[in-house]
XYZ file of C-alpha atoms in Angstrom:
124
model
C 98.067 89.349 79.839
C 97.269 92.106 82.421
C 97.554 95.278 81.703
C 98.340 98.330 84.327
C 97.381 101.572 83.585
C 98.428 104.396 85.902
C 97.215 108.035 86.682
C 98.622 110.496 89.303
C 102.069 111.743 88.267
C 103.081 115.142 88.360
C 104.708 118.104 89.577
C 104.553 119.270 93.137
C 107.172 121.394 95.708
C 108.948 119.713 98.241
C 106.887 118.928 100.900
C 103.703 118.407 98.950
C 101.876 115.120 98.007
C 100.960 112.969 95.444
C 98.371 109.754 94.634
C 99.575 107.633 92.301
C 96.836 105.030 91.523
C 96.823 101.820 89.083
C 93.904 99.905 87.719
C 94.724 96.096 86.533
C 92.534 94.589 84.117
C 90.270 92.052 85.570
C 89.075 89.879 86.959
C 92.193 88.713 88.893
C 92.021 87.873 92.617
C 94.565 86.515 95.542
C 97.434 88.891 93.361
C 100.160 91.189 95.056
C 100.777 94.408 94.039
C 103.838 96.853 94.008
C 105.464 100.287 93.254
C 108.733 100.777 92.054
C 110.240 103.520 90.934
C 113.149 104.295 88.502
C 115.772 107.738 88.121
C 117.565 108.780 84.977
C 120.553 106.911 85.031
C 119.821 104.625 88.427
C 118.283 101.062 88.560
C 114.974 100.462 89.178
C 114.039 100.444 92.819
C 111.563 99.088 95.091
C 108.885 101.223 97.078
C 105.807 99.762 98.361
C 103.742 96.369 98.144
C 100.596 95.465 99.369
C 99.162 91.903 99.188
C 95.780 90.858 97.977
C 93.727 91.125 101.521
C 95.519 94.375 102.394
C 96.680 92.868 106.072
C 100.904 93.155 104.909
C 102.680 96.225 103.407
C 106.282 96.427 103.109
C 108.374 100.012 102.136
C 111.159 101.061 101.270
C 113.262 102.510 103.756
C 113.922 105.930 102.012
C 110.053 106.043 102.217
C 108.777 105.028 105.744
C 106.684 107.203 107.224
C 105.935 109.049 104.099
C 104.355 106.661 101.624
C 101.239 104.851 102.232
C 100.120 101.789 100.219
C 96.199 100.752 99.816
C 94.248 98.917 97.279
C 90.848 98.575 96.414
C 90.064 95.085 94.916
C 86.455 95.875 93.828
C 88.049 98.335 90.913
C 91.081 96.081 91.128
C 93.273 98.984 91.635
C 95.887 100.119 93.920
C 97.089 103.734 95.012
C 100.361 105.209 96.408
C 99.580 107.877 98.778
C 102.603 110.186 98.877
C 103.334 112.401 101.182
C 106.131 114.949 102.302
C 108.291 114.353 99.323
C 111.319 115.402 98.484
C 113.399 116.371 95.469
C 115.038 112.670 95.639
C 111.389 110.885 95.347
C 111.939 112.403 91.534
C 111.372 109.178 89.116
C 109.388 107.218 86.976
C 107.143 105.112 88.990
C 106.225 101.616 87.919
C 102.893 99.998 88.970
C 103.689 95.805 89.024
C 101.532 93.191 89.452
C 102.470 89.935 91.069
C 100.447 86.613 90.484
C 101.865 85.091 93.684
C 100.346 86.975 96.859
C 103.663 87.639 98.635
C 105.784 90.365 99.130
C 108.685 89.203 101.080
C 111.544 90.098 98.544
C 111.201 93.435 97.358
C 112.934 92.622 93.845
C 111.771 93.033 90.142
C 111.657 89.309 89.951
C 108.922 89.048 91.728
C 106.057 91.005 89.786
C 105.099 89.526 85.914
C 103.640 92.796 84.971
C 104.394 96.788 84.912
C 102.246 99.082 83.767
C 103.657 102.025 81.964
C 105.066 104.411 84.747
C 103.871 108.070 85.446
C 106.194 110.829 86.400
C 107.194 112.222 89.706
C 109.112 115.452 89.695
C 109.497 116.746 93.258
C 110.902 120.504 93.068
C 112.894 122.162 95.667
């Protein structure tokens, strides 16, 4: 199995950043990866995805402009730069891994593993 283990979460004012980053256990190539996130009492959401050579992203609307996917296949890890966030970024994010390099459908189905989530709490 892979296993994702993520770093990054924490407590910041609105308008300040974050960067979440996620290290897969290797070695694993031609993989997508994603970010999804999840509020108390809301479904789990889709944020980012990057494939395996880095050329396609996709976002969320809500975070256009704001969030910036990257990943770094030597350390087989990928990173959420956040930026400009707001009180409503406040969840649990989810690093996912995906053994299919695509991202065109920005659904749970897609990924086969999650790492454990860190915490986002965006103050106001």
């Amino acid at each position: 199995q892979v296993q994702l283990v993520e770093s990054g979460g924490g407590l910041v004012q609105a308008g300040g950043s974050l960067r979440l980053s996620c290290a897969a256990s290797g070695p694993y190539s031609d993989y997508a990866m994603g970010w999804f996130r999840q509020a108390p009492g809301k479904e789990r959401e889709f944020v980012a995805a990057i494939t395996w050579n880095g050329r396609t992203t996709a976002y969320a609307e809500h975070v256009k402009g704001r969030f910036a996917i990257s990943r770094d296949n030597a350390k087989n890890t990928v990173h959420l730069q956040m930026n400009s966030l707001k009180p409503d970024d406040t969840a649990l994010y989810y690093c996912a891994f995906s053994y299919r390099d695509r991202i065109g459908a920005p659904s749970t189905a897609d990924y086969n593993f999650w790492g454990q989530g860190t915490q986002v709490t965006v103050s106001s």
